[in-house]
């Protein structure tokens, strides 16, 4: 059941299942009506990349400018041929990944019952190292509608080099695989496009199809409405935030500072704010746009704390996006100079102990950034200077922004005598939510969306295309009305500077300050700040009424209301 | 709608409700069949306290030795009289508190439609300070089946002094209240018994009834099967632990150290372990019984990490009960000496800065305890010495045991060359769950149990008793078969030394090492440690099949299997 060359165990022993898992296994995900029977391909116009058209076209001579395609019901089915397909889970976990694979499996089996599906183990590295399992019906059935990526595991290896592509080709040929589905975020899909271009350029006869995955919600654009996993993850976070808010409103004595995963973009924090109506939610993109300093942010929160205290309410909730610190201009400059300084002196600093490294940094950093460092609590300054990833970069996700902010708010309130004088008290508690939501059992929305994405990928394979992303649109409508199709990945690309090189990449979607979700939030947040307007969403429900179980995210609803 | 003398806002503006709340509002909690119509009282034998009978009897001359009572269906209903009742939420939040109040409301309205219910605000302090609201049908209906204590708020003031009792009596008389229901944990119910005795001794004509509340699960005994809230809270924690385990088993690169609320007792950790099957779960009571040192615990975890690493599994989960540190004998001695030393030198240390205080402690502590302090990571030693509660005691709940343990495990593995040599890696992530579960919407079990407890309290009031705890037994059976009744609170008491005084208190229930839940865990944990046997319980479901929605806790099932 597992491959020979396998130093990580992905064993498909029968799991002991919870009562919910057993009951949920029989859920049949809803499919768009267009995918219910045989399909025909409807080609749209030729596409262009979102920017840097000439450069992207030059890099993708074989896969640039292809048309968008849409699938429609085909009354006259033509018999398909068996196809062997490979699938890879790439990057961080997101709820619904298993259903993408289940949909893909069912889709290729519908094309021909002798089609076969192979899963490469522990991410892209499995392709390069020829580690795989065949995903047979009994395995697939164990994983329907479940969270996690444990069916084949995931990994963060980037597929970007020719020797990786060639190594992968060996095993694809050996297994007679003619199409590879890569389930990943923006970077993984960028690399899927490069791989598609390469295989096409050498006439390898391997199609490459991408699927938009990430809880962060930052892989979306005019043609991809949302990435899968965002819906479920934000619902789990909103459940626990709601519970904390209810506790907060019962005990009436704590301020809860809650940091939320989501990398650079603030989509997760914004979605949770729309669902829970906290007293404060910081949006990194707004802070950058308004050029707010750390002091400004602290003052903003402290003012709300003081105003609530004046009403006798010494409690509240603050949502903080994980990527915040990179968007505060003074930090951005500091982090950027730190990364440059230590990058340029890699060999020199390699042997230094912490004291020497601190000394080196303080001596060589510009005066402004030394001052910025000194303003920070010691523990945060130390994290910035000393805790770095293998590439030498600041590990932004490890910085305890929630404690940094509450500490600075406390200091500011202590320095404001009128606060205590009017009965103000400030006690804070801290939370960080991320891992709690990435592997939750998918909501009905994500279960349906993922299954459709996978099933649709089989239709793209059957249509013979490569370098496309599986696309399901019209998502605010009931699933039967969803519109399946494919988008050339190059269409989403532009050129960005990464590690001192110009690279073609899928544009990352940050929160748009002119977008409907942020506008809705901005129009209500003063009310939420000063009054207590908490909403308690509760846990994801799988069996109840549709208005409880089948709602997409607020972000999606507001973005596609019209 | 709120009282005049009110510096905390408990305003019953109509909340904006989530879809789940709206759907859940119409859930009709199940009642024991015996409470469905008119009831008759069946008296059992006279009772005795669990220990120190003479001392307890002397302290409770008017309420000691009363019989257990049971309610049975009464074919001949006698008309009741209107009764005015007061209700108090005391101490930490627990899911289902609102349903106790709703059941109580419905119960006294069934006795007579002109009965009235008054809620004292923000805990026992509301009684003393005469802050209250009348809980009318529209308010009650807003809170049916919801989590939180926000209907009237809660507080930690202890009702234990005569002047508090007398102050309370004023407002009870003013409102013509003849019965007071106190919803709280072991301490609050102890105080309910003292209050009952006092009111009885002065002929005040006020009945006092307690209800067993606490997520910690430590208020239970031969006659009280479980406290409410434990079921829901552990289900919420098990949901997120399960999600983390699925992430852990997908990424296969982290050890998650997860601390769980629960005060001294390890019931919550044990229940979550039975539900999720983590690789490690520490049980404080066992550690104390085996006299395990911190080194022993670290060695135990590190051995499991190393053994899994040898199988290629550099990941896992560790559950840690919040109270652990008090049960490690060396810490217990250290904390106890620290509390004594600083208690005895209160005035002296009051003016000291941190450096002086550290110096004072290091000079005056016994050599053993200085050595124990020095073995700890600096941040933990500092927390022990400097972060103290208003009474000068170590704030055990603030100590980041999860980081302490992972840090010591990492150090031990680094000092073991064979670990890295055989491919071992150890990266840890940390979580603390508590506030996420205390105010969750109650599970069907807690919704039913709480409603029954409250409804049953009205039957106890109607029966004219005082100093009783509302009791619902036979809980592993379907709700209709539950057995309603009342237990004299004095029956659960013994004398314990608290703050240098002998006091009558309800015995706190710690995890019994000879009990079925621990035995079940102990028989399986080696398998869970070395293999990966994770179970993923998923979120609480309210609308699905009974095997998913209506299961009591594993602890309750194992304890009452026979």
PDB file of N, CA, C and O in Angstrom, chain B residues 487-524:
ATOM      1  N   UNK B 487     -29.936  16.302  47.027  1.00  0.00           N
ATOM      2  CA  UNK B 487     -28.950  15.757  47.950  1.00  0.00           C
ATOM      3  C   UNK B 487     -28.602  16.838  48.975  1.00  0.00           C
ATOM      4  O   UNK B 487     -28.250  17.951  48.584  1.00  0.00           O
ATOM      5  N   UNK B 488     -28.690  16.513  50.281  1.00  0.00           N
ATOM      6  CA  UNK B 488     -28.262  17.508  51.279  1.00  0.00           C
ATOM      7  C   UNK B 488     -26.785  17.829  51.045  1.00  0.00           C
ATOM      8  O   UNK B 488     -25.963  16.907  50.955  1.00  0.00           O
ATOM      9  N   UNK B 489     -26.478  19.113  50.926  1.00  0.00           N
ATOM     10  CA  UNK B 489     -25.093  19.475  50.578  1.00  0.00           C
ATOM     11  C   UNK B 489     -24.125  19.020  51.671  1.00  0.00           C
ATOM     12  O   UNK B 489     -23.001  18.610  51.376  1.00  0.00           O
ATOM     13  N   UNK B 490     -24.592  19.059  52.914  1.00  0.00           N
ATOM     14  CA  UNK B 490     -23.710  18.629  54.020  1.00  0.00           C
ATOM     15  C   UNK B 490     -23.214  17.198  53.837  1.00  0.00           C
ATOM     16  O   UNK B 490     -22.147  16.844  54.323  1.00  0.00           O
ATOM     17  N   UNK B 491     -23.972  16.392  53.125  1.00  0.00           N
ATOM     18  CA  UNK B 491     -23.587  14.999  52.885  1.00  0.00           C
ATOM     19  C   UNK B 491     -22.258  14.892  52.140  1.00  0.00           C
ATOM     20  O   UNK B 491     -21.558  13.891  52.244  1.00  0.00           O
ATOM     21  N   UNK B 492     -21.922  15.930  51.335  1.00  0.00           N
ATOM     22  CA  UNK B 492     -20.711  15.869  50.500  1.00  0.00           C
ATOM     23  C   UNK B 492     -19.506  16.496  51.192  1.00  0.00           C
ATOM     24  O   UNK B 492     -18.452  16.617  50.596  1.00  0.00           O
ATOM     25  N   UNK B 493     -19.693  16.891  52.453  1.00  0.00           N
ATOM     26  CA  UNK B 493     -18.658  17.714  53.086  1.00  0.00           C
ATOM     27  C   UNK B 493     -17.690  16.936  53.956  1.00  0.00           C
ATOM     28  O   UNK B 493     -17.987  15.866  54.458  1.00  0.00           O
ATOM     29  N   UNK B 494     -16.540  17.527  54.108  1.00  0.00           N
ATOM     30  CA  UNK B 494     -15.591  17.117  55.138  1.00  0.00           C
ATOM     31  C   UNK B 494     -14.889  18.383  55.641  1.00  0.00           C
ATOM     32  O   UNK B 494     -15.204  19.489  55.184  1.00  0.00           O
ATOM     33  N   UNK B 495     -13.991  18.192  56.586  1.00  0.00           N
ATOM     34  CA  UNK B 495     -13.239  19.351  57.096  1.00  0.00           C
ATOM     35  C   UNK B 495     -11.875  19.382  56.424  1.00  0.00           C
ATOM     36  O   UNK B 495     -11.171  18.371  56.370  1.00  0.00           O
ATOM     37  N   UNK B 496     -11.517  20.526  55.854  1.00  0.00           N
ATOM     38  CA  UNK B 496     -10.181  20.662  55.255  1.00  0.00           C
ATOM     39  C   UNK B 496      -9.516  21.920  55.791  1.00  0.00           C
ATOM     40  O   UNK B 496     -10.174  22.862  56.216  1.00  0.00           O
ATOM     41  N   UNK B 497      -8.185  21.895  55.727  1.00  0.00           N
ATOM     42  CA  UNK B 497      -7.391  23.034  56.177  1.00  0.00           C
ATOM     43  C   UNK B 497      -7.279  24.013  55.005  1.00  0.00           C
ATOM     44  O   UNK B 497      -6.766  23.691  53.950  1.00  0.00           O
ATOM     45  N   UNK B 498      -7.812  25.212  55.185  1.00  0.00           N
ATOM     46  CA  UNK B 498      -7.721  26.229  54.123  1.00  0.00           C
ATOM     47  C   UNK B 498      -7.246  27.521  54.761  1.00  0.00           C
ATOM     48  O   UNK B 498      -7.869  28.009  55.698  1.00  0.00           O
ATOM     49  N   UNK B 499      -6.169  28.087  54.227  1.00  0.00           N
ATOM     50  CA  UNK B 499      -5.626  29.333  54.780  1.00  0.00           C
ATOM     51  C   UNK B 499      -5.507  29.278  56.297  1.00  0.00           C
ATOM     52  O   UNK B 499      -5.991  30.146  57.018  1.00  0.00           O
ATOM     53  N   UNK B 500      -4.868  28.219  56.774  1.00  0.00           N
ATOM     54  CA  UNK B 500      -4.576  28.060  58.201  1.00  0.00           C
ATOM     55  C   UNK B 500      -5.823  27.953  59.074  1.00  0.00           C
ATOM     56  O   UNK B 500      -5.789  28.229  60.269  1.00  0.00           O
ATOM     57  N   UNK B 501      -6.950  27.537  58.460  1.00  0.00           N
ATOM     58  CA  UNK B 501      -8.173  27.349  59.250  1.00  0.00           C
ATOM     59  C   UNK B 501      -8.846  26.034  58.861  1.00  0.00           C
ATOM     60  O   UNK B 501      -8.821  25.655  57.689  1.00  0.00           O
ATOM     61  N   UNK B 502      -9.457  25.368  59.809  1.00  0.00           N
ATOM     62  CA  UNK B 502     -10.256  24.188  59.499  1.00  0.00           C
ATOM     63  C   UNK B 502     -11.619  24.638  59.013  1.00  0.00           C
ATOM     64  O   UNK B 502     -12.308  25.391  59.706  1.00  0.00           O
ATOM     65  N   UNK B 503     -11.978  24.188  57.818  1.00  0.00           N
ATOM     66  CA  UNK B 503     -13.255  24.639  57.257  1.00  0.00           C
ATOM     67  C   UNK B 503     -14.052  23.463  56.734  1.00  0.00           C
ATOM     68  O   UNK B 503     -13.494  22.493  56.228  1.00  0.00           O
ATOM     69  N   UNK B 504     -15.399  23.569  56.818  1.00  0.00           N
ATOM     70  CA  UNK B 504     -16.222  22.529  56.192  1.00  0.00           C
ATOM     71  C   UNK B 504     -16.311  22.828  54.700  1.00  0.00           C
ATOM     72  O   UNK B 504     -16.664  23.943  54.311  1.00  0.00           O
ATOM     73  N   UNK B 505     -15.932  21.880  53.895  1.00  0.00           N
ATOM     74  CA  UNK B 505     -15.987  22.096  52.438  1.00  0.00           C
ATOM     75  C   UNK B 505     -16.466  20.825  51.746  1.00  0.00           C
ATOM     76  O   UNK B 505     -16.318  19.726  52.263  1.00  0.00           O
ATOM     77  N   UNK B 506     -17.008  21.024  50.552  1.00  0.00           N
ATOM     78  CA  UNK B 506     -17.350  19.883  49.705  1.00  0.00           C
ATOM     79  C   UNK B 506     -16.042  19.290  49.205  1.00  0.00           C
ATOM     80  O   UNK B 506     -15.174  20.006  48.723  1.00  0.00           O
ATOM     81  N   UNK B 507     -15.896  17.992  49.352  1.00  0.00           N
ATOM     82  CA  UNK B 507     -14.682  17.324  48.882  1.00  0.00           C
ATOM     83  C   UNK B 507     -14.528  17.501  47.381  1.00  0.00           C
ATOM     84  O   UNK B 507     -15.442  17.208  46.617  1.00  0.00           O
ATOM     85  N   UNK B 508     -13.348  17.974  46.963  1.00  0.00           N
ATOM     86  CA  UNK B 508     -13.088  18.127  45.539  1.00  0.00           C
ATOM     87  C   UNK B 508     -12.725  16.756  44.969  1.00  0.00           C
ATOM     88  O   UNK B 508     -11.980  15.997  45.572  1.00  0.00           O
ATOM     89  N   UNK B 509     -13.279  16.444  43.791  1.00  0.00           N
ATOM     90  CA  UNK B 509     -13.012  15.137  43.190  1.00  0.00           C
ATOM     91  C   UNK B 509     -11.816  15.234  42.250  1.00  0.00           C
ATOM     92  O   UNK B 509     -11.882  15.909  41.231  1.00  0.00           O
ATOM     93  N   UNK B 510     -10.728  14.594  42.608  1.00  0.00           N
ATOM     94  CA  UNK B 510      -9.595  14.499  41.687  1.00  0.00           C
ATOM     95  C   UNK B 510      -9.745  13.220  40.861  1.00  0.00           C
ATOM     96  O   UNK B 510     -10.623  12.407  41.128  1.00  0.00           O
ATOM     97  N   UNK B 511      -8.890  13.073  39.857  1.00  0.00           N
ATOM     98  CA  UNK B 511      -8.934  11.844  39.059  1.00  0.00           C
ATOM     99  C   UNK B 511      -8.532  10.671  39.942  1.00  0.00           C
ATOM    100  O   UNK B 511      -7.490  10.697  40.605  1.00  0.00           O
ATOM    101  N   UNK B 512      -9.364   9.648  39.968  1.00  0.00           N
ATOM    102  CA  UNK B 512      -9.052   8.444  40.740  1.00  0.00           C
ATOM    103  C   UNK B 512      -8.249   7.487  39.875  1.00  0.00           C
ATOM    104  O   UNK B 512      -8.691   7.081  38.798  1.00  0.00           O
ATOM    105  N   UNK B 513      -7.092   7.108  40.372  1.00  0.00           N
ATOM    106  CA  UNK B 513      -6.229   6.230  39.576  1.00  0.00           C
ATOM    107  C   UNK B 513      -6.802   4.816  39.491  1.00  0.00           C
ATOM    108  O   UNK B 513      -6.428   4.045  38.610  1.00  0.00           O
ATOM    109  N   UNK B 514      -7.735   4.484  40.400  1.00  0.00           N
ATOM    110  CA  UNK B 514      -8.395   3.172  40.301  1.00  0.00           C
ATOM    111  C   UNK B 514      -9.746   3.285  39.591  1.00  0.00           C
ATOM    112  O   UNK B 514     -10.487   2.308  39.505  1.00  0.00           O
ATOM    113  N   UNK B 515     -10.054   4.467  39.064  1.00  0.00           N
ATOM    114  CA  UNK B 515     -11.328   4.657  38.367  1.00  0.00           C
ATOM    115  C   UNK B 515     -11.251   4.158  36.924  1.00  0.00           C
ATOM    116  O   UNK B 515     -10.175   4.068  36.338  1.00  0.00           O
ATOM    117  N   UNK B 516     -12.422   3.866  36.384  1.00  0.00           N
ATOM    118  CA  UNK B 516     -12.473   3.291  35.036  1.00  0.00           C
ATOM    119  C   UNK B 516     -11.893   4.217  33.952  1.00  0.00           C
ATOM    120  O   UNK B 516     -11.204   3.737  33.056  1.00  0.00           O
ATOM    121  N   UNK B 517     -12.145   5.540  34.002  1.00  0.00           N
ATOM    122  CA  UNK B 517     -11.589   6.375  32.917  1.00  0.00           C
ATOM    123  C   UNK B 517     -10.049   6.331  32.894  1.00  0.00           C
ATOM    124  O   UNK B 517      -9.456   6.139  31.833  1.00  0.00           O
ATOM    125  N   UNK B 518      -9.427   6.466  34.051  1.00  0.00           N
ATOM    126  CA  UNK B 518      -7.966   6.426  34.073  1.00  0.00           C
ATOM    127  C   UNK B 518      -7.459   5.044  33.682  1.00  0.00           C
ATOM    128  O   UNK B 518      -6.485   4.906  32.938  1.00  0.00           O
ATOM    129  N   UNK B 519      -8.113   4.010  34.175  1.00  0.00           N
ATOM    130  CA  UNK B 519      -7.683   2.642  33.853  1.00  0.00           C
ATOM    131  C   UNK B 519      -7.738   2.381  32.353  1.00  0.00           C
ATOM    132  O   UNK B 519      -6.834   1.778  31.780  1.00  0.00           O
ATOM    133  N   UNK B 520      -8.781   2.868  31.732  1.00  0.00           N
ATOM    134  CA  UNK B 520      -8.921   2.713  30.280  1.00  0.00           C
ATOM    135  C   UNK B 520      -7.754   3.421  29.584  1.00  0.00           C
ATOM    136  O   UNK B 520      -7.101   2.854  28.698  1.00  0.00           O
ATOM    137  N   UNK B 521      -7.503   4.654  29.991  1.00  0.00           N
ATOM    138  CA  UNK B 521      -6.401   5.441  29.420  1.00  0.00           C
ATOM    139  C   UNK B 521      -5.075   4.718  29.632  1.00  0.00           C
ATOM    140  O   UNK B 521      -4.288   4.549  28.697  1.00  0.00           O
ATOM    141  N   UNK B 522      -4.835   4.279  30.867  1.00  0.00           N
ATOM    142  CA  UNK B 522      -3.543   3.668  31.200  1.00  0.00           C
ATOM    143  C   UNK B 522      -3.312   2.390  30.399  1.00  0.00           C
ATOM    144  O   UNK B 522      -2.178   2.075  30.035  1.00  0.00           O
ATOM    145  N   UNK B 523      -4.397   1.705  30.082  1.00  0.00           N
ATOM    146  CA  UNK B 523      -4.246   0.442  29.351  1.00  0.00           C
ATOM    147  C   UNK B 523      -3.933   0.672  27.875  1.00  0.00           C
ATOM    148  O   UNK B 523      -3.491  -0.241  27.190  1.00  0.00           O
ATOM    149  N   UNK B 524      -4.179   1.875  27.388  1.00  0.00           N
ATOM    150  CA  UNK B 524      -4.008   2.124  25.948  1.00  0.00           C
ATOM    151  C   UNK B 524      -2.863   3.078  25.626  1.00  0.00           C
ATOM    152  O   UNK B 524      -2.438   3.178  24.486  1.00  0.00           O
TER     153      UNK B 524
END
